[in-house]
Coordinates of C-alpha atoms and ligand atoms in Angstrom, one line a residue:
X1 CA -24.3 -17.5 14.4
X2 CA -23.5 -20.2 16.8
X3 CA -20.0 -21.7 17.0
X4 CA -21.1 -24.9 15.3
X5 CA -22.7 -23.3 12.4
X6 CA -19.7 -21.2 11.8
X7 CA -17.5 -24.2 12.0
X8 CA -19.5 -26.2 9.7
X9 CA -19.5 -23.4 7.1
X10 CA -15.7 -23.2 7.4
X11 CA -15.5 -26.9 6.8
X12 CA -17.9 -26.6 3.9
X13 CA -16.1 -23.9 2.1
X14 CA -12.7 -22.5 2.8
X15 CA -11.4 -25.4 4.8
X16 CA -12.1 -27.9 2.0
X17 CA -10.9 -25.9 -1.1
X18 CA -7.2 -25.1 -1.7
X19 CA -6.9 -21.8 0.1
X20 CA -4.4 -19.1 0.1
X21 CA -3.5 -17.6 3.3
X22 CA -2.5 -13.8 2.8
X23 CA -0.5 -12.3 5.6
X24 CA -0.1 -8.5 5.9
X25 CA 1.0 -6.4 8.8
X26 CA -1.7 -3.7 7.6
X27 CA -4.8 -4.1 5.6
X28 CA -7.2 -1.3 4.6
X29 CA -10.4 -3.3 5.1
X30 CA -13.0 -0.7 5.9
X31 CA -12.7 3.1 5.6
X32 CA -13.7 3.3 9.2
X33 CA -11.1 0.9 10.6
X34 CA -7.8 2.6 11.0
X35 CA -5.8 -0.7 10.4
X36 CA -3.5 0.6 7.7
X37 CA -1.1 3.4 7.3
X38 CA -0.8 3.8 3.5
X39 CA -0.1 2.2 0.3
X40 CA 0.9 -1.3 1.6
X41 CA -2.4 -1.6 3.5
X42 CA -4.5 -0.3 0.7
X43 CA -3.0 -2.7 -1.8
X44 CA -3.6 -5.5 0.7
X45 CA -7.3 -4.5 0.9
X46 CA -7.7 -4.1 -2.8
X47 CA -6.2 -7.5 -3.2
X48 CA -8.7 -9.1 -1.0
X49 CA -11.5 -7.2 -2.7
X50 CA -10.4 -8.4 -6.1
X51 CA -9.8 -11.9 -4.9
X52 CA -13.5 -11.9 -3.6
X53 CA -14.7 -10.7 -7.0
X54 CA -12.8 -13.6 -8.7
X55 CA -14.0 -16.2 -6.0
X56 CA -10.3 -17.0 -5.3
X57 CA -10.3 -19.1 -2.1
X58 CA -8.4 -16.9 0.4
X59 CA -8.1 -16.1 4.1
X60 CA -6.2 -13.1 5.4
X61 CA -4.3 -12.6 8.5
X62 CA -3.3 -9.3 10.0
X63 CA -3.1 -7.5 13.5
X64 CA -6.0 -5.7 15.1
X65 CA -4.3 -2.3 15.7
X66 CA -6.8 -1.4 18.4
X67 CA -5.4 2.2 18.6
X68 CA -5.1 2.6 14.9
X69 CA -2.6 4.3 12.8
X70 CA -2.1 7.9 13.7
X71 CA -4.5 10.8 13.3
X72 CA -2.6 13.8 11.9
X73 CA -3.1 17.4 12.7
X74 CA -1.0 20.3 11.5
X75 CA -0.6 23.4 13.5
X76 CA -0.5 27.0 12.2
X77 CA 3.3 26.7 11.7
X78 CA 3.0 23.6 9.6
X79 CA 4.1 21.1 12.2
X80 CA 2.5 17.7 12.3
X81 CA 1.1 16.3 15.5
X82 CA -0.2 12.8 16.0
X83 CA -2.8 11.2 18.1
X84 CA -4.2 7.6 18.3
X85 CA -7.4 6.7 16.5
X86 CA -9.7 4.6 18.8
X87 CA -12.2 2.3 17.3
X88 CA -14.5 -0.5 18.4
X89 CA -13.6 -3.8 16.9
X90 CA -16.9 -5.3 17.9
X91 CA -18.7 -2.7 15.7
X92 CA -17.1 -4.4 12.5
X93 CA -15.8 -7.8 13.4
X94 CA -16.9 -11.0 15.1
X95 CA -14.9 -12.1 18.0
X96 CA -13.8 -15.6 17.8
X97 CA -13.8 -17.9 20.8
X98 CA -10.6 -19.8 19.9
X99 CA -7.4 -18.7 21.6
X100 CA -3.8 -19.6 20.6
X101 CA -0.5 -19.0 22.4
X102 CA 2.9 -17.7 21.3
X103 CA 6.0 -17.6 23.4
X104 CA 7.7 -14.3 23.7
X105 CA 10.8 -13.8 25.9
X106 CA 9.8 -16.9 27.7
X107 CA 6.3 -15.7 28.5
X108 CA 3.1 -17.3 27.1
X109 CA 1.2 -14.7 25.2
X110 CA -2.4 -15.4 24.5
X111 CA -3.9 -14.4 21.0
X112 CA -7.4 -13.9 20.1
X113 CA -8.8 -13.3 16.5
X114 CA -11.6 -11.1 15.2
X115 CA -13.1 -11.9 12.0
X116 CA -14.2 -9.4 9.3
X117 CA -15.7 -10.8 6.1
X118 CA -14.8 -9.2 2.8
X119 CA -17.6 -9.7 0.3
X120 CA -17.6 -9.4 -3.6
X121 CA -21.2 -8.2 -3.4
X122 CA -22.3 -11.6 -4.2
X123 CA -21.8 -14.9 -2.5
X124 CA -18.0 -15.1 -2.2
X125 CA -16.5 -14.2 1.2
X126 CA -12.9 -13.8 2.2
X127 CA -12.4 -13.8 6.0
X128 CA -9.9 -11.5 7.5
X129 CA -8.5 -12.6 11.0
X130 CA -7.3 -9.6 13.0
X131 CA -5.1 -10.9 15.8
X132 CA -5.3 -9.3 19.2
X133 CA -3.3 -9.8 22.4
X134 CA -5.3 -7.3 24.5
X135 CA -6.6 -10.1 26.9
X136 CA -6.7 -10.2 30.6
X137 CA -4.5 -13.3 30.7
X138 CA -1.6 -11.3 29.3
X139 CA 0.9 -9.0 31.1
X140 CA 0.1 -5.2 30.6
X141 CA 3.0 -4.9 28.2
X142 CA 1.9 -7.9 26.1
X143 CA -1.5 -6.5 25.9
X144 CA -0.2 -3.5 24.0
X145 CA 1.5 -5.6 21.3
X146 CA -1.4 -5.4 18.9
X147 CA -2.4 -1.8 19.7
X148 CA -0.4 0.3 17.3
X149 CA 0.8 -0.2 13.7
X150 CA 4.5 0.6 13.3
X151 CA 4.3 2.2 16.8
X152 CA 7.2 0.9 18.9
X153 CA 10.9 0.2 18.9
X154 CA 12.7 -2.7 17.2
X155 CA 12.0 -5.1 20.0
X156 CA 8.3 -4.2 20.0
X157 CA 8.2 -4.7 16.2
X158 CA 9.8 -8.1 16.4
X159 CA 7.2 -9.2 19.1
X160 CA 4.5 -7.9 16.8
X161 CA 6.0 -10.1 14.0
X162 CA 5.9 -13.2 16.3
X163 CA 2.2 -12.6 16.8
X164 CA 1.6 -12.1 13.1
X165 CA 3.7 -14.9 11.7
X166 CA 3.7 -17.5 14.4
X167 CA 0.4 -16.7 16.0
X168 CA -1.2 -16.3 12.5
X169 CA -0.4 -19.8 11.5
X170 CA -1.6 -21.2 14.9
X171 CA -4.8 -19.3 14.6
X172 CA -5.4 -20.7 11.1
X173 CA -5.0 -24.1 12.5
X174 CA -7.3 -23.5 15.6
X175 CA -10.0 -22.1 13.3
X176 CA -9.8 -25.3 11.2
X177 CA -8.5 -23.9 7.9
X178 CA -7.0 -27.2 7.0
X179 CA -6.5 -26.9 3.3
X180 CA -4.2 -23.8 3.1
X181 CA -1.8 -24.6 0.1
X182 CA 0.0 -21.3 -0.2
X183 CA 1.1 -18.7 2.3
X184 CA 1.6 -15.2 0.8
X185 CA 3.8 -12.8 2.7
X186 CA 2.8 -9.3 1.7
X187 CA 6.1 -7.8 2.7
X188 CA 8.8 -9.3 5.0
X189 CA 6.9 -8.6 8.3
X190 CA 5.2 -11.9 8.2
X191 CA 8.3 -13.9 7.5
X192 CA 8.3 -15.7 10.9
X193 CA 5.4 -17.8 9.5
X194 CA 8.1 -19.7 7.7
X195 CA 9.7 -20.7 11.0
X196 CA 6.5 -21.9 12.3
X197 CA 5.9 -24.0 9.1
X198 CA 9.4 -25.5 9.6
X199 CA 8.7 -26.3 13.2
X200 CA 5.3 -27.9 12.4
X201 CA 7.0 -30.1 9.9
X202 CA 9.9 -31.2 12.1
X203 CA 7.4 -31.9 14.8
X204 CA 5.2 -34.1 12.6
X205 CA 8.3 -36.2 12.1
X206 CA 9.1 -36.1 15.8
X207 CA 12.4 -34.3 15.1
X208 CA 13.7 -31.2 16.8
X209 CA 16.0 -30.1 14.1
X210 CA 15.1 -29.0 10.5
X211 CA 16.5 -30.8 7.5
X212 CA 17.0 -29.4 4.0
X213 CA 13.8 -31.4 3.0
X214 CA 11.9 -29.4 5.6
X215 CA 13.2 -26.2 4.0
X216 CA 12.3 -27.3 0.5
X217 CA 8.8 -28.4 1.6
X218 CA 8.1 -25.0 3.2
X219 CA 9.6 -23.1 0.2
X220 CA 6.9 -25.0 -2.0
X221 CA 4.2 -23.4 0.2
X222 CA 5.3 -19.8 0.4
X223 CA 5.1 -16.7 -1.7
X224 CA 6.9 -13.4 -0.9
X225 CA 6.1 -10.0 -2.4
X226 CA 8.7 -7.4 -1.6
X227 CA 7.5 -3.7 -1.7
X228 CA 10.4 -1.3 -1.2
X229 CA 13.8 -0.6 -2.7
X230 CA 14.5 1.6 0.2
X231 CA 16.9 -0.4 2.3
X232 CA 15.6 1.1 5.6
X233 CA 12.2 -0.3 4.6
X234 CA 13.5 -3.9 5.3
X235 CA 13.2 -5.1 8.8
X236 CA 16.4 -6.2 10.4
X237 CA 17.0 -7.3 14.0
X238 CA 20.2 -7.8 16.0
X239 CA 20.6 -11.5 16.9
X240 CA 20.8 -10.9 20.6
X241 CA 17.2 -9.5 21.0
X242 CA 16.1 -12.1 18.5
X243 CA 17.4 -14.9 20.7
X244 CA 15.8 -13.4 23.7
X245 CA 12.4 -12.8 22.1
X246 CA 12.1 -16.2 20.4
X247 CA 13.9 -18.0 23.2
X248 CA 16.1 -20.0 20.7
X249 CA 19.3 -19.6 18.6
X250 CA 19.3 -22.8 16.7
X251 CA 18.1 -21.1 13.7
X252 CA 21.2 -18.9 13.2
X253 CA 23.4 -21.7 12.2
X254 CA 21.2 -22.5 9.3
X255 CA 22.8 -20.2 6.7
X256 CA 20.6 -21.4 3.8
X257 CA 17.7 -19.9 5.6
X258 CA 18.9 -17.1 7.8
X259 CA 21.7 -16.0 5.6
X260 CA 23.2 -12.9 7.3
X261 CA 25.6 -13.1 10.2
X262 CA 25.0 -10.8 13.1
X263 CA 21.3 -10.1 12.2
X264 CA 17.9 -11.5 11.2
X265 CA 16.8 -10.0 8.0
X266 CA 13.2 -10.5 7.4
X267 CA 13.5 -10.0 3.7
X268 CA 16.1 -12.7 3.3
X269 CA 14.1 -15.0 5.6
X270 CA 11.1 -14.6 3.3
X271 CA 13.4 -14.8 0.2
X272 CA 14.9 -18.1 1.4
X273 CA 11.7 -19.7 2.3
X274 CA 9.6 -18.9 -0.8
X275 CA 9.3 -20.6 -4.1
X276 CA 7.9 -17.4 -5.8
X277 CA 9.3 -14.0 -5.1
X278 CA 8.1 -10.7 -6.8
X279 CA 8.6 -7.0 -7.0
X280 CA 5.5 -4.9 -7.6
X281 CA 6.4 -3.3 -11.0
X282 CA 8.6 -4.3 -13.8
X283 CA 11.4 -1.9 -12.8
X284 CA 11.1 -2.7 -9.2
X285 CA 11.6 -6.5 -10.0
X286 CA 14.9 -5.4 -11.7
X287 CA 16.0 -3.2 -8.9
X288 CA 15.2 -5.8 -6.3
X289 CA 17.2 -8.5 -8.2
X290 CA 20.2 -6.2 -8.1
X291 CA 19.8 -5.0 -4.6
X292 CA 19.0 -8.3 -2.8
X293 CA 21.5 -10.5 -4.5
X294 CA 24.6 -10.4 -2.3
X295 CA 27.7 -9.5 -4.2
X296 CA 29.5 -12.8 -3.5
X297 CA 26.3 -14.9 -3.9
X298 CA 26.6 -18.4 -5.3
X299 CA 23.1 -18.1 -6.9
X300 CA 20.9 -15.3 -7.9
X301 CA 17.5 -14.9 -6.3
X302 CA 14.8 -15.4 -8.8
X303 CA 12.8 -12.3 -8.5
X304 CA 9.8 -11.9 -10.8
X305 CA 7.5 -8.9 -11.0
X306 CA 3.7 -8.6 -10.8
X307 CA 2.8 -4.8 -11.2
X308 CA 0.4 -3.6 -8.6
X309 CA -3.2 -2.5 -9.2
X310 CA -6.1 -0.9 -7.5
X311 CA -9.6 -2.2 -7.0
X312 CA -11.7 -0.3 -9.7
X313 CA -15.1 -0.4 -7.8
X314 CA -13.4 0.8 -4.6
X315 CA -11.7 3.8 -6.2
X316 CA -14.2 5.1 -8.8
X317 CA -15.9 8.1 -7.7
X318 CA -19.7 8.1 -7.6
X319 CA -20.0 10.1 -10.8
X320 CA -17.7 7.7 -12.6
X321 CA -19.3 4.6 -11.2
X322 CA -22.6 6.0 -12.6
X323 CA -21.0 6.7 -16.0
X324 CA -19.5 3.3 -16.2
X325 CA -22.8 1.6 -15.2
X326 CA -24.4 3.3 -18.1
X327 CA -21.8 2.9 -20.7
X328 CA -19.6 0.0 -19.7
X329 CA -22.0 -2.5 -17.9
X330 CA -20.2 -5.4 -16.3
X331 CA -17.2 -3.2 -15.3
X332 CA -17.8 -3.9 -11.6
X333 CA -17.2 -7.7 -12.1
X334 CA -14.6 -7.2 -14.8
X335 CA -12.3 -4.2 -14.6
X336 CA -11.0 -4.9 -18.0
X337 CA -14.3 -3.5 -19.4
X338 CA -13.0 -0.1 -18.6
X339 CA -11.1 -0.3 -22.0
X340 CA -14.3 0.7 -23.5
X341 CA -14.1 4.2 -22.1
X342 CA -12.6 5.5 -25.3
X343 CA -16.2 5.3 -26.7
X344 CA -17.9 7.1 -23.9
X345 CA -19.0 10.6 -25.1
X346 CA -16.3 13.1 -24.1
X347 CA -18.8 15.6 -22.6
X348 CA -20.0 13.0 -20.3
X349 CA -16.6 12.1 -19.1
X350 CA -16.0 15.9 -18.5
X351 CA -19.3 16.2 -16.5
X352 CA -18.4 13.2 -14.4
X353 CA -15.1 14.8 -13.7
X354 CA -16.5 18.1 -12.7
X355 CA -18.9 16.4 -10.3
X356 CA -16.1 14.7 -8.6
X357 CA -14.1 17.9 -8.5
X358 CA -17.0 19.9 -6.9
X359 CA -17.0 17.2 -4.2
X360 CA -13.3 17.7 -3.5
X361 CA -13.7 21.5 -3.5
X362 CA -16.6 21.3 -1.1
X363 CA -14.3 19.5 1.3
X364 CA -11.4 21.8 0.7
X365 CA -13.7 24.9 1.2
X366 CA -15.1 23.4 4.4
X367 CA -11.6 23.1 5.8
X368 CA -10.0 26.4 5.1
X369 CA -10.9 30.1 4.2
X370 CA -9.6 30.5 0.6
X371 CA -12.3 29.3 -1.8
X372 CA -11.2 26.9 -4.4
X373 CA -12.8 27.1 -7.8
X374 CA -14.0 24.4 -10.1
X375 CA -12.8 26.1 -13.3
X376 CA -9.1 26.4 -12.2
X377 CA -6.5 23.9 -13.1
X378 CA -5.9 21.9 -9.9
X379 CA -2.8 19.8 -9.3
X380 CA -2.9 17.1 -6.6
X381 CA -0.1 15.6 -4.7
X382 CA -0.7 13.2 -1.7
X383 CA 1.5 10.5 -0.4
X384 CA 3.5 9.7 2.7
X385 CA 5.7 12.8 3.6
X386 CA 9.2 11.5 3.3
X387 CA 12.3 12.7 1.7
X388 CA 12.6 10.5 -1.5
X389 CA 9.1 11.6 -2.6
X390 CA 10.2 15.1 -2.9
X391 CA 6.8 16.8 -2.2
X392 CA 8.5 20.2 -2.3
X393 CA 9.6 19.9 -5.9
X394 CA 6.5 21.7 -7.2
X395 CA 6.9 24.7 -4.8
X396 CA 10.7 25.0 -5.2
X397 CA 10.4 27.9 -7.6
X398 CA 7.5 30.1 -6.7
X399 CA 8.4 32.7 -9.3
X400 CA 8.3 30.2 -12.1
X401 CA 5.0 28.9 -10.9
X402 CA 3.5 32.4 -10.9
X403 CA 4.8 33.0 -14.4
X404 CA 3.0 29.8 -15.7
X405 CA -0.2 31.0 -14.1
X406 CA 0.0 34.4 -15.5
X407 CA 0.7 33.0 -19.0
X408 CA -1.9 30.4 -19.2
X409 CA -4.5 30.6 -16.3
X410 CA -4.8 30.3 -12.6
X411 CA -3.4 27.3 -10.6
X412 CA -4.7 25.6 -7.5
X413 CA -2.4 23.1 -5.5
X414 CA -3.6 20.5 -3.1
X415 CA -1.3 18.6 -0.9
X416 CA -1.8 15.9 1.7
X417 CA 0.0 13.0 3.4
X418 CA 1.3 11.9 6.8
X419 CA 4.8 11.7 7.9
X420 CA 5.8 8.7 10.2
X421 CA 6.1 10.1 13.7
X422 CA 9.8 9.6 13.8
X423 CA 10.5 11.0 10.3
X424 CA 11.6 14.5 11.2
X425 CA 12.7 15.3 7.7
X426 CA 9.2 14.2 6.4
X427 CA 7.7 16.6 9.0
X428 CA 9.9 19.5 7.8
X429 CA 8.7 18.9 4.2
X430 CA 5.1 19.3 5.3
X431 CA 6.1 22.5 7.1
X432 CA 7.9 23.8 4.1
X433 CA 4.9 23.4 2.0
X434 CA 2.5 24.8 4.4
X435 CA 4.8 27.9 4.8
X436 CA 4.6 28.4 1.0
X437 CA 1.2 29.8 1.4
X438 CA 2.3 33.3 2.1
X439 CA 4.7 33.3 -0.8
X440 CA 2.2 31.9 -3.4
X441 CA -1.1 33.4 -2.5
X442 CA -3.1 35.2 -3.9
X443 CA -1.9 34.2 -7.3
X444 CA -1.6 30.6 -6.6
X445 CA -3.8 28.8 -4.1
X446 CA -2.2 26.1 -2.0
X447 CA -3.5 23.9 0.7
X448 CA -2.3 21.1 2.7
X449 CA -5.1 18.9 3.8
X450 CA -4.8 17.1 7.1
X451 CA -5.1 13.5 7.8
X452 CA -4.7 11.8 4.4
X453 CA -6.6 8.5 4.6
X454 CA -8.7 6.3 2.4
X455 CA -11.7 8.8 2.4
X456 CA -9.7 11.8 1.6
X457 CA -7.7 9.7 -1.0
X458 CA -11.0 9.0 -2.8
X459 CA -11.9 12.6 -3.0
X460 CA -8.4 13.7 -4.1
X461 CA -7.6 11.2 -6.8
X462 CA -10.9 11.8 -8.6
X463 CA -11.3 15.5 -7.9
X464 CA -8.0 17.1 -9.1
X465 CA -7.1 17.7 -12.8
X466 CA -3.6 16.4 -12.7
X467 CA -2.0 13.8 -10.3
X468 CA 1.5 14.6 -9.6
X469 CA 4.3 12.3 -8.6
X470 CA 8.0 13.4 -8.1
X471 CA 9.9 10.4 -6.6
X472 CA 13.6 10.1 -6.7
X473 CA 14.3 7.2 -9.0
X474 CA 14.4 4.3 -8.5
X475 CA 12.8 4.5 -5.1
X476 CA 9.1 4.3 -6.0
X477 CA 8.6 0.6 -6.0
X478 CA 5.3 1.0 -7.7
X479 CA 2.9 3.7 -6.4
X480 CA -0.7 3.1 -6.7
X481 CA -2.4 6.5 -6.1
X482 CA -1.9 7.4 -9.8
X483 CA -3.8 4.2 -10.8
X484 CA -6.7 5.3 -8.6
X485 CA -6.6 8.6 -10.5
X486 CA -6.5 6.9 -13.9
X487 CA -9.8 5.0 -12.9
X488 CA -11.3 8.4 -12.6
X489 CA -9.8 9.8 -15.8
X490 CA -7.3 11.9 -14.0
X491 CA -3.9 11.9 -15.9
X492 CA -0.7 11.6 -14.0
X493 CA 2.2 14.0 -14.4
X494 CA 5.1 12.0 -13.1
X495 CA 8.8 11.1 -13.0
X496 CA 9.3 7.8 -14.8
X497 CA 9.6 5.5 -11.9
X498 CA 7.5 2.6 -10.5
X499 CA 4.3 1.8 -12.3
X500 CA 4.5 4.9 -14.5
X501 CA 7.2 3.6 -16.5
X502 CA 4.6 1.0 -17.8
X503 CA 1.6 3.3 -17.6
X504 CA 2.9 6.4 -19.3
X505 CA 2.2 7.0 -23.0
X506 CA 3.3 10.6 -23.1
X507 CA 0.6 13.0 -24.2
X508 CA -1.8 10.0 -24.4
X509 CA -2.4 8.8 -20.8
X510 CA -0.7 11.7 -19.0
X511 CA 2.8 13.1 -19.0
X512 CA 6.4 12.2 -17.8
X513 CA 9.1 14.7 -17.0
X514 CA 12.6 14.9 -15.6
X515 CA 15.5 12.3 -15.4
X516 CA 14.6 8.5 -14.8
X517 CA 18.2 7.4 -14.0
X518 CA 19.0 6.6 -10.4
X519 CA 19.6 9.7 -8.3
X520 CA 21.6 10.0 -5.1
X521 CA 19.7 10.9 -1.9
X522 CA 19.8 14.7 -1.4
X523 CA 21.3 15.3 -4.9
X524 CA 20.6 19.2 -5.0
X525 CA 21.6 19.6 -8.7
X526 CA 19.2 16.8 -9.7
X527 CA 16.4 18.2 -7.7
X528 CA 16.6 21.5 -9.5
X529 CA 17.0 19.9 -12.9
X530 CA 13.9 17.8 -12.2
X531 CA 12.0 20.8 -11.0
X532 CA 12.9 22.8 -14.1
X533 CA 11.7 19.8 -16.2
X534 CA 8.5 19.8 -14.2
X535 CA 7.9 23.5 -14.7
X536 CA 8.7 23.1 -18.5
X537 CA 6.1 20.5 -19.0
X538 CA 3.5 22.5 -17.0
X539 CA 4.2 25.4 -19.1
X540 CA 4.6 24.0 -22.5
X541 CA 2.0 21.2 -22.4
X542 CA -0.1 20.7 -19.3
X543 CA -1.5 24.2 -18.6
X544 CA -2.0 25.2 -22.3
X545 CA -3.8 21.9 -23.1
X546 CA -6.1 22.4 -20.0
X547 CA -7.0 26.0 -20.7
X548 CA -6.9 26.1 -24.6
X549 CA -7.6 22.7 -25.9
X550 CA -10.3 21.1 -23.8
X551 CA -11.1 18.4 -26.4
X552 CA -7.5 17.1 -26.4
X553 CA -7.6 17.2 -22.5
X554 CA -10.7 15.1 -22.3
X555 CA -9.3 12.5 -24.8
X556 CA -6.3 12.1 -22.4
X557 CA -8.7 11.5 -19.6
X558 CA -10.5 8.9 -21.6
X559 CA -7.3 7.2 -22.5
X560 CA -6.1 7.2 -18.8
X561 CA -9.3 5.1 -18.0
X562 CA -9.2 2.9 -21.1
X563 CA -5.4 2.1 -21.2
X564 CA -4.5 2.3 -17.6
X565 CA -7.8 1.8 -15.5
X566 CA -8.5 -1.4 -17.6
X567 CA -5.0 -2.8 -16.7
X568 CA -3.6 -1.4 -13.4
X569 CA -6.2 -2.9 -11.3
X570 CA -6.2 -5.8 -8.7
X571 CA -8.4 -8.1 -10.8
X572 CA -5.7 -8.4 -13.3
X573 CA -3.0 -8.5 -10.7
X574 CA -4.7 -11.2 -8.6
X575 CA -5.1 -13.4 -11.8
X576 CA -1.3 -13.0 -12.3
X577 CA -0.7 -14.1 -8.7
X578 CA -3.0 -17.1 -9.2
X579 CA -1.2 -18.2 -12.4
X580 CA 2.4 -17.3 -11.6
X581 CA 2.5 -17.9 -7.8
X582 CA -0.4 -19.7 -6.2
X583 CA -1.4 -22.6 -8.3
X584 CA 1.9 -23.2 -10.2
X585 CA 3.3 -26.5 -9.2
Ligands
PLP1 C1 -3.4 4.7 -2.4 C2 -2.9 5.3 -1.1 C3 -1.6 5.4 -0.8 C4 -0.6 4.9 -1.6 O1 -0.3 5.7 -2.7 P1 1.1 5.9 -3.4 O2 0.9 6.4 -4.8 O3 1.7 4.5 -3.4 O4 1.9 6.9 -2.5 C5 -1.3 5.9 0.5 N1 -2.2 6.3 1.4 C6 -3.5 6.2 1.1 C7 -4.5 6.8 2.1 C8 -4.0 5.8 -0.1 O5 -5.2 5.7 -0.4

């Protein structure tokens, strides 16, 4: 397509309808593009896919991440090793000829964009602009800015955020997206876009200082979604490096915008520059209101919630997609149709599940020597390996686990998940689980699958019998993998935290266990109490139902799809963003 045609098309569609610009440091766009690390990126991708289904005019901005997020291998002793994932952007994306510039530490850094089009399968397209500084014009160091997701030190991260927030706005202008009416910051990484909008506005009035009117005007255009109640998950930068990187300090005097003395906190920047702010589950909204409102604050931040979802078509296993095509036609366009799953014959639900389970077992058996079996109760746990997720809860009492297997029937455990390269504790958790193998086998099979990513997640969430989640409350903002499991009729067994507080009807959509009240990090007593509760639920309800009451089990599977798949999806979620955030005046 020639430049002129592309421009005319842009003029004809997105540039002329009131468009939402969605900014995210990571987006899981295509399974073969390593441009995401985990839940945040998958959510961003599922958001765009649902927005395409619903014909919401949207354009997305992210970084290219030319060397990907890490590829994980685990050695014989259970230690994680990381390597880059190379990919070829031109195989997936169209290079755009426009260039924009940002200034970092006084240097001009040139930025290019690659475009990937997310389709709904019909006519609606959502362009994703992947920003790239790997250009001959840039210094060797600046060329690496868009190489690696969450790869460098604080300074590197801040430079990346300049490219994303400031470079992103400039690229939208260069590509003639003129009618962007809302800017959605998916997490605080993109908060510098607010600074660029302030600058643009001041410049348009030929001023070089901002006024409160400028701040109000920018606020009307911005939406912010916060994703984590873990304080370390919020980007904060010391003011000295911020001054050096941005080449200015004028901002720091504007307390209504930049709030905190001594540091630039991206979460507060985004909060102060947005007219609508939300957490990602009901409970997370509450927790964020408490956590983010300073003690001596004059006003409380208005923080709403919109509970996360997953994109049904993306996460339904082949066998379930076929089943839904047959019994719930229209589910691809309208995820709410999944409510009809209660009327799908139970033996067909079971067969679809067994097909998905065989696909997972083939994968497991191709990776290691101990053969997994499709008739054995299989428990899955896959998420980022980090302390608060407590991946080791299930293996904390091997004797008890063995007892449950002897009493009711055999057990198979499947684990996966990457630790962040600098998260030593996360790596030790992986090692602890891998080392359990000698203790648990042969009575209980256990495997830690390397390199948890989109493809492996698809196999896991559909192929296990129970999806386990063991977070330390209230640190699981939402969690989305349990929603993917629900689409495939896999019930969750989870602590009541994040989305599960809304999704759990005990004994109907899955099961809860343990204490939902806030726990202190590293609370050993609580760890053992929650473990005992988990084993109790497995022993008294989960294993006996699986092995001795298959009809009741399959009814739970159907209810997981009907009650939770129909609701915890990104089509419902995007509609809420449209009504509550984007087009609310
Ligand atoms: C869905 C997904 C996640 C997030 O799942 P949580 O339940 O939020 O931990 C992380 N990584 C991958 C690869 C996923 O597909």
